[in-house]
Coordinates of C-alpha atoms and ligand atoms in Angstrom, one line a residue:
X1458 CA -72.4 -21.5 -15.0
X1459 CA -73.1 -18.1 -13.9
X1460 CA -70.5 -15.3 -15.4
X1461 CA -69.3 -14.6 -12.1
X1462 CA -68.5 -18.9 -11.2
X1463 CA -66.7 -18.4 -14.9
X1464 CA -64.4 -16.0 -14.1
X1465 CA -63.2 -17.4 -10.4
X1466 CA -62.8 -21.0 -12.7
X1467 CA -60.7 -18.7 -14.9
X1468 CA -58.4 -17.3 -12.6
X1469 CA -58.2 -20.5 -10.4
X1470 CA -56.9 -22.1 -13.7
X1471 CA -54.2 -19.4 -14.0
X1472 CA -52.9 -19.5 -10.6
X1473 CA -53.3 -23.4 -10.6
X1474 CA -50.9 -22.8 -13.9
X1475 CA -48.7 -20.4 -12.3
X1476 CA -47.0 -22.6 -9.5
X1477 CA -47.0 -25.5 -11.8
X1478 CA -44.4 -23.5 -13.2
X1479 CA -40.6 -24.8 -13.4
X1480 CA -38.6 -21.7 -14.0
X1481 CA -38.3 -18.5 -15.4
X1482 CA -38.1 -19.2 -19.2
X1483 CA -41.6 -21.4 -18.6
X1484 CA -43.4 -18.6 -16.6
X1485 CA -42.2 -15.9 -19.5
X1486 CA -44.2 -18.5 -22.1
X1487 CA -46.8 -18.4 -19.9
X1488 CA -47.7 -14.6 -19.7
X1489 CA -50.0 -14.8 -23.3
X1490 CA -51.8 -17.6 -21.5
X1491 CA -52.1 -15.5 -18.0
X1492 CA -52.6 -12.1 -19.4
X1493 CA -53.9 -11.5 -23.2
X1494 CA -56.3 -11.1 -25.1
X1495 CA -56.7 -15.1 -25.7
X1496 CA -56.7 -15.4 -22.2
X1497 CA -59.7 -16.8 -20.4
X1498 CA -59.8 -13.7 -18.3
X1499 CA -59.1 -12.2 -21.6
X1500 CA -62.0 -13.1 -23.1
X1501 CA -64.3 -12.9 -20.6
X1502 CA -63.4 -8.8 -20.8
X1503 CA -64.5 -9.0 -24.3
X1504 CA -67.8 -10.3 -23.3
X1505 CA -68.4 -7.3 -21.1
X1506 CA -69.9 -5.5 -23.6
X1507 CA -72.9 -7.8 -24.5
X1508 CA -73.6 -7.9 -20.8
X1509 CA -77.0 -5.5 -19.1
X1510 CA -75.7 -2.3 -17.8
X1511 CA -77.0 -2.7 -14.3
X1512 CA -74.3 -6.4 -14.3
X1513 CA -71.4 -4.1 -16.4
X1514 CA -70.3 -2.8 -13.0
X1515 CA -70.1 -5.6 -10.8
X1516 CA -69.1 -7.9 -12.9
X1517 CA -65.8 -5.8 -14.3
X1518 CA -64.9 -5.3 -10.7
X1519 CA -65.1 -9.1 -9.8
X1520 CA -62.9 -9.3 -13.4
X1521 CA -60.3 -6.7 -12.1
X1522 CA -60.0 -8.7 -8.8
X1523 CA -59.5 -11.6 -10.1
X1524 CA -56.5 -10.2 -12.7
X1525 CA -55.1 -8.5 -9.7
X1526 CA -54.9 -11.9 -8.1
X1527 CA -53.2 -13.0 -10.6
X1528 CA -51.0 -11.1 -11.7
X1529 CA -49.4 -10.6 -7.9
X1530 CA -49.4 -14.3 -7.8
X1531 CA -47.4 -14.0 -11.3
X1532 CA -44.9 -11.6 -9.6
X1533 CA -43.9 -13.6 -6.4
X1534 CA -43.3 -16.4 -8.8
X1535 CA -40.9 -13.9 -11.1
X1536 CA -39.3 -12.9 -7.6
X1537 CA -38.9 -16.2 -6.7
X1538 CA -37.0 -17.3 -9.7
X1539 CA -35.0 -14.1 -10.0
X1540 CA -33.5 -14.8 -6.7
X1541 CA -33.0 -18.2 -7.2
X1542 CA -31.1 -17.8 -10.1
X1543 CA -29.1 -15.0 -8.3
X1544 CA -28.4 -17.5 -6.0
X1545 CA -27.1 -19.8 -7.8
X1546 CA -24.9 -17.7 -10.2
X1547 CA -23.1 -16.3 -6.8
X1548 CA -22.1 -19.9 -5.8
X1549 CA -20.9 -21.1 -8.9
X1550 CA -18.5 -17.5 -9.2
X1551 CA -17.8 -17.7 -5.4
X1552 CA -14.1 -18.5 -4.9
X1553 CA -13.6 -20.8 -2.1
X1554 CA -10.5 -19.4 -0.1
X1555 CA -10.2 -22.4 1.7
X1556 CA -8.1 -24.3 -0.2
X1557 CA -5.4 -22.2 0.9
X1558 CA -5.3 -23.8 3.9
X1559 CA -4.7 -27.7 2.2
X1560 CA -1.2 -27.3 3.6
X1561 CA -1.7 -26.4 7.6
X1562 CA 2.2 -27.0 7.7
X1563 CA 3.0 -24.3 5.3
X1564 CA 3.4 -21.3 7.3
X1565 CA 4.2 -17.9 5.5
X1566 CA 6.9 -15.5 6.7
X1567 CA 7.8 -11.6 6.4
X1568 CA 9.3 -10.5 3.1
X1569 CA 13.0 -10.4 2.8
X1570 CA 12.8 -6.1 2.7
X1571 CA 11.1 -6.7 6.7
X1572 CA 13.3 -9.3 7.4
X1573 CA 16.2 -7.3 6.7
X1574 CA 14.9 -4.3 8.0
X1575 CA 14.2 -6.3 11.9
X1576 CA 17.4 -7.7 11.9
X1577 CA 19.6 -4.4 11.1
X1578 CA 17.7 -2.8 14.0
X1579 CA 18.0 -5.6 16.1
X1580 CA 22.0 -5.0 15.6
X1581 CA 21.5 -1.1 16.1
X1582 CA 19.5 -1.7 19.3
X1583 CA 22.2 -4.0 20.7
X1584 CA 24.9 -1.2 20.3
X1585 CA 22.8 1.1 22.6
X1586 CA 20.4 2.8 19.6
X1587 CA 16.9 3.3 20.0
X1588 CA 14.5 3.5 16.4
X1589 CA 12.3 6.2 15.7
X1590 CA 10.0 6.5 12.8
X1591 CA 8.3 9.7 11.0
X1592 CA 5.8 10.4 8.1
X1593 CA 6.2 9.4 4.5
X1594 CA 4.4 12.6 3.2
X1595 CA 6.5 14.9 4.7
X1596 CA 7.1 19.1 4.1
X1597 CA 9.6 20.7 2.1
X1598 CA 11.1 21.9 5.5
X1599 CA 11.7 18.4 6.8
X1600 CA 13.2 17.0 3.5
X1601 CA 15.4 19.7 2.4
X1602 CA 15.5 23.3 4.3
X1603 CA 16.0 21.9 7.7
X1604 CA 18.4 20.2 6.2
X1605 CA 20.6 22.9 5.1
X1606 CA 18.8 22.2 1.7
X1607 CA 17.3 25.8 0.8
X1608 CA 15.1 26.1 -2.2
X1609 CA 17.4 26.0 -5.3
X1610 CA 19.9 25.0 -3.7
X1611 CA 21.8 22.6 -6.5
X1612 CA 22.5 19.7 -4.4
X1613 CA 18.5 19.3 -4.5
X1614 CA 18.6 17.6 -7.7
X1615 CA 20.9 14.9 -6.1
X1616 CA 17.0 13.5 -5.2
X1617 CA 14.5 13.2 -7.7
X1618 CA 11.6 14.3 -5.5
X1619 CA 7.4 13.5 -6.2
X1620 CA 5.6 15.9 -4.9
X1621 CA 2.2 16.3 -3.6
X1622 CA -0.5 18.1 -5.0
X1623 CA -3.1 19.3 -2.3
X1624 CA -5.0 21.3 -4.4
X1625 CA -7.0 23.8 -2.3
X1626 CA -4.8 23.1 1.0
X1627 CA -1.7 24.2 -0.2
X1628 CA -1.7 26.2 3.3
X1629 CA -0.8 24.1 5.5
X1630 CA 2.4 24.6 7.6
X1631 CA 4.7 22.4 8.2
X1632 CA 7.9 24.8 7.6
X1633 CA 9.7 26.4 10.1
X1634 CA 7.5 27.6 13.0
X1635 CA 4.4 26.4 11.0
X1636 CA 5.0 28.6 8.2
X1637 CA 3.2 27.0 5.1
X1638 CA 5.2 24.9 3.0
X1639 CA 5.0 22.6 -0.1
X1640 CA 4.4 18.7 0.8
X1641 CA 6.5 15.7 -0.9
X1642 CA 7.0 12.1 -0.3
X1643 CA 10.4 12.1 1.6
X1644 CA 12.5 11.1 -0.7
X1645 CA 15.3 10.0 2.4
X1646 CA 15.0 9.1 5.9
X1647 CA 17.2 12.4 7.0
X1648 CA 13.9 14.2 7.7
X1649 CA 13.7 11.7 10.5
X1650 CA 16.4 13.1 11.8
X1651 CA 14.5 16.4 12.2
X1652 CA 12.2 15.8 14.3
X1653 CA 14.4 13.5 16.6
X1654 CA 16.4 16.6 16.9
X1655 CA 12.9 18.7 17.2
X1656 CA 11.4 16.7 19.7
X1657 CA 14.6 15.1 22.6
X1658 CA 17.3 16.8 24.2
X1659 CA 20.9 15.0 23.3
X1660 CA 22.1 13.0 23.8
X1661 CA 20.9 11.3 21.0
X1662 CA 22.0 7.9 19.6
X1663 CA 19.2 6.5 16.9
X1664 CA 18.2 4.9 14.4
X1665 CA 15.5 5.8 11.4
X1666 CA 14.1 2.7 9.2
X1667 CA 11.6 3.8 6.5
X1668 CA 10.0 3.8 3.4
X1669 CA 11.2 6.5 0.6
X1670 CA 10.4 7.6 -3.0
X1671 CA 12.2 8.7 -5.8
X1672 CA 11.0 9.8 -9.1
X1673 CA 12.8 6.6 -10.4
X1674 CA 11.9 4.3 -13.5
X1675 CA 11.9 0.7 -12.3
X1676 CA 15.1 -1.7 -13.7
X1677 CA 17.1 -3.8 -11.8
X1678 CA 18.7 -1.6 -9.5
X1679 CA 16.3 0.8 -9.1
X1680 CA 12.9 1.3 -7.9
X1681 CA 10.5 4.8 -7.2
X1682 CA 9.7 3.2 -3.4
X1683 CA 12.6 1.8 -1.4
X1684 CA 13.7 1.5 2.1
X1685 CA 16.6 3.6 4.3
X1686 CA 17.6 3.0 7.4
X1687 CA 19.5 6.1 8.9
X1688 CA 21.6 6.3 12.1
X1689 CA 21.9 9.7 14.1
X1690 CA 24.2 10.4 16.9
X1691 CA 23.8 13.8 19.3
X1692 CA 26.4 14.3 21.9
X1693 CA 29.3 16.3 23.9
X1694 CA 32.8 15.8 22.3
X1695 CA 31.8 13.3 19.0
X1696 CA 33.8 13.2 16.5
X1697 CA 34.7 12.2 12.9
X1698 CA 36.9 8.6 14.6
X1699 CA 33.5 7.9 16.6
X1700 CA 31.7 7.8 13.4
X1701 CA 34.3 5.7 12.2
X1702 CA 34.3 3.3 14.5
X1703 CA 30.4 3.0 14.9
X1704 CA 30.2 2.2 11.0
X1705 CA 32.6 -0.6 11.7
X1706 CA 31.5 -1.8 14.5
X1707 CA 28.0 -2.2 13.0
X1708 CA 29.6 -3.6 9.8
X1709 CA 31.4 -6.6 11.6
X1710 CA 28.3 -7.2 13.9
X1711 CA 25.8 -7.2 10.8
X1712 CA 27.9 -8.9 8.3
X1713 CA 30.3 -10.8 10.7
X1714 CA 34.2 -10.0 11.0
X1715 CA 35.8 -10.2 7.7
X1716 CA 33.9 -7.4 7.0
X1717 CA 35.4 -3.9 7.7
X1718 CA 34.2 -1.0 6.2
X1719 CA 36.3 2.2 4.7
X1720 CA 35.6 6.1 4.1
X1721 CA 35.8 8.1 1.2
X1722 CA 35.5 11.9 1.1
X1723 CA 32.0 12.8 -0.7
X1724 CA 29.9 16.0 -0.3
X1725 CA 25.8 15.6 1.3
X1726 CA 24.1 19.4 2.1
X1727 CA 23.4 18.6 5.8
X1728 CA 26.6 16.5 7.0
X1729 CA 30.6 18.9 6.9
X1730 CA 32.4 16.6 6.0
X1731 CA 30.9 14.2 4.5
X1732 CA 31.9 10.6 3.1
X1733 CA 30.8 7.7 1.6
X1734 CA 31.2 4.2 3.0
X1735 CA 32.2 1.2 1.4
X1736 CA 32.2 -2.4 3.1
X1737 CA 34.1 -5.3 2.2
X1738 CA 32.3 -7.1 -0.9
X1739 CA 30.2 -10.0 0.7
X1740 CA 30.3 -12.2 -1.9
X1741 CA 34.2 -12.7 -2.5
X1742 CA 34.9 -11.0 1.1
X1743 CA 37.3 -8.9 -1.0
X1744 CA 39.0 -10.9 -3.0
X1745 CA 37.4 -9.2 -6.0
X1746 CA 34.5 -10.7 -8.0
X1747 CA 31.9 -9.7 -10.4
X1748 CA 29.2 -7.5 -8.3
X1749 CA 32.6 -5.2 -6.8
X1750 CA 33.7 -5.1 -10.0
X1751 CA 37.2 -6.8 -8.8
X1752 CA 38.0 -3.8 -6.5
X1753 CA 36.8 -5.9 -3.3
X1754 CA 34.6 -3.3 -1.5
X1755 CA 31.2 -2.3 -2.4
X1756 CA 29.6 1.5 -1.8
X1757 CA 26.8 1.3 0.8
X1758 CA 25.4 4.6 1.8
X1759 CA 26.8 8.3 3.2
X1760 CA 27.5 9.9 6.1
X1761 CA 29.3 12.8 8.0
X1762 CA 29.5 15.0 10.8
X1763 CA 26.1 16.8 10.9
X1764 CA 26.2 20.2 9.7
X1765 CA 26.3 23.3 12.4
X1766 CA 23.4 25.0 10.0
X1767 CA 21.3 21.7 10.6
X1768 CA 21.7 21.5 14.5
X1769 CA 20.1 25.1 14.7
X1770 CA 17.6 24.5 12.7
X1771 CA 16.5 22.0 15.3
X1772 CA 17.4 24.4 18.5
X1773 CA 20.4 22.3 19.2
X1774 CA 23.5 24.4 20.1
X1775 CA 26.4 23.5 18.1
X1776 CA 29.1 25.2 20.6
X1777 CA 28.2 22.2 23.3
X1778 CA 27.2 19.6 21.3
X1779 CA 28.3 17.5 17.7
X1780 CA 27.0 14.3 16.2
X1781 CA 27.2 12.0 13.1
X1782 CA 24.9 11.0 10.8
X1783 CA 24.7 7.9 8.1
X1784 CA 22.3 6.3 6.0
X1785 CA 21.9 3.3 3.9
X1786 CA 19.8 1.6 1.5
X1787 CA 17.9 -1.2 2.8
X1788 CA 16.8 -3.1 -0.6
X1789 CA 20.4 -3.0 -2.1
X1790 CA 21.9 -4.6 0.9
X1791 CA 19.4 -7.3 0.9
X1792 CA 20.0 -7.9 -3.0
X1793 CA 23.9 -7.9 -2.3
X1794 CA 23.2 -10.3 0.8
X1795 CA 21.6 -12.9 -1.4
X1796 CA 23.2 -12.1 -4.9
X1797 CA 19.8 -11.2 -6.4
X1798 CA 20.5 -9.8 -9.7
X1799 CA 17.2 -7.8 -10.3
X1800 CA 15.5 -5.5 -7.7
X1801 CA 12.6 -5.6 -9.5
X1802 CA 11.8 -9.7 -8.4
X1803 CA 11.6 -8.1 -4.7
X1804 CA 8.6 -6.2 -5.5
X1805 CA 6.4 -8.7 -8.3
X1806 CA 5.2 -11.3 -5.6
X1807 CA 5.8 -14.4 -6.9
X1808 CA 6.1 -17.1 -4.0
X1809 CA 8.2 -19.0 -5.5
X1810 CA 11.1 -16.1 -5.5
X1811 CA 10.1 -15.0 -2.4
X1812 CA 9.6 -18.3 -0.1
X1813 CA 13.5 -18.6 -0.7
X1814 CA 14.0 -16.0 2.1
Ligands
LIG394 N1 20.2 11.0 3.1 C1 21.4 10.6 2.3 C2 20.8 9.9 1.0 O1 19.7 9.6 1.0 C3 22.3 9.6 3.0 C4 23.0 10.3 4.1 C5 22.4 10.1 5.4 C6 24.1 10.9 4.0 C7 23.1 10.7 6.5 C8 24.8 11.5 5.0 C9 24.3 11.4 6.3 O2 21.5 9.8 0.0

């Protein structure tokens, strides 16, 4: 057999060797056999040196060929394995979401926060009230200085505001007539109420449901994001009995009509006067209980007539025109509505709390 018949045997063996190959740990204990010294082409390189000068040439260059050959025929075959495995590790990590669907009668439904949220708006938009909406990151001028909420003022501390940091933009305006201003996340729906005012010509009669944030620890009856719904009313000749009336009105239509709901005389920055409102306890209709600690009403938000400072600040002239404002907290009537005892199972997701509702 000539050298050069040798060494095309050789590598024919090796490639004959390669795709008998099984998988990767078999090729890796292959390489010695493919690609050392022991190697037939291996050892056919060691004979290069007894060989005639004028052969060395060609016969290294029909060696070299014939490891190239090899060895690419050695790296499909680690390709082809690496993938393979790949393959095979995705589907057995793969989670199959179909098994979700084993039940196609089990339908899911909006959260009790959404439910609660629809259906007070349903009741405000049968009394006449349309619902605006407005940012969550809002400007310092929106959340307190429109609101007849100046910059130190003390009543400020009545919210316990996060504030956003914007680094390098802290330029942008949002204040009064653009000026630049710092940015928070509102931490009530009242800025809503801003730029209602800002933006429509009374008369006004709406409503503003929303997310807000407090710089709140979680426990039962609290939590740093809840949910407001705020009513504003714009108009010639309204007055302190309208406001009244509206709150019990929406009271007996929400709740049905053992429940009334009563005033009493509180202080907010941006409504003069100002009260809180109570409504008859839902769970003992107010024959006292445990969650109205026997007194038969429970608090549910504030209100007032809105302030003559705030009604400039939007343009609106307070000579011709007055309005009310209230505002509620969404969560805390839903936990009264269904005598949850701890805010906190609103918010952790379990099903099996939440497919109650
Ligand atoms: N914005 C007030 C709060 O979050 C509630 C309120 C709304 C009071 C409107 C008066 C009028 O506490």
């Amino acid at each position: 057999m000539s050298v050069y018949e040798e060494i095309i045997s050789a590598r024919d063996q090796a490639l004959s060797s390669i795709q008998n190959v099984a998988d990767l740990s078999n090729l890796v204990d292959l390489e010695p056999a493919l690609f050392g010294k022991k190697s037939t082409l291996g050892s056919l390189k060691g004979l290069m040196g007894k060989l005639d000068a004028s052969e060395r040439a060609s016969v290294g260059q029909a060696l070299n060929q014939a490891q190239k050959e090899v060895q690419e025929a050695h790296q499909q075959s680690k390709k082809h394995f690496l993938e393979h495995e790949r393959t095979l590790q995705l589907s057995a990590e793969g989670i199959d979401l179909t098994e979700t669907l084993r039940n196609p009668n089990h339908r899911g439904h909006l959260h009790l926060v959404t439910q609660t949220m629809e259906r007070l708006e349903d009741v405000f938009v049968g009394m006449g009230f349309t619902v605006s909406e407005g940012p969550q990151a809002e400007s310092d001028w929106y959340n307190f200085e429109a609101l007849n909420l100046p910059e130190a003022h003390v009543a400020r501390s009545m919210f316990d505001t996060l504030y956003l940091d914007l680094g390098e933009r802290t330029e942008i305006g949002d204040g009064e007539g653009g000026e630049a201003t710092k940015f928070l996340l509102r931490t009530h729906t009242s800025p809503v109420q801003i730029r209602v005012m800002e933006s429509q010509e009374p008369p006004i009669y709406t409503v503003c449901p929303g997310r807000v944030f407090r710089r709140d620890t979680a426990d039962a009856s609290h939590m740093p994001v809840f949910h407001q719904i705020e009513g504003l009313v714009i108009d010639e000749g309204i007055s302190f009995t309208d406001l009244a009336g509206t709150l019990n009105d929406f009271t007996s239509a929400y709740f049905g009509g053992a429940i009334k709901s009563r005033l009493r005389p509180s202080y907010f920055p941006f409504t003069e006067p100002s009260a809180e409102f109570d409504i008859t306890c839902v769970i003992c209709e107010g024959s006292g209980c445990q969650t109205c600690q026997r007194t038969g009403w429970i608090e549910l938000g504030g209100c007032g007539m809105v302030h003559p400072n705030v009604l400039r600040n939007c343009g609106i002239d307070s000579e011709q025109w007055t309005g009310f404002a209230f505002g509620f907290g969404i969560d805390r009537l839903a936990l009264m509505r269904h005598g949850i005892k701890d805010l906190r199972d609103m918010y952790t997701n379990d099903v099996r709390f939440l497919s109650q509702f």
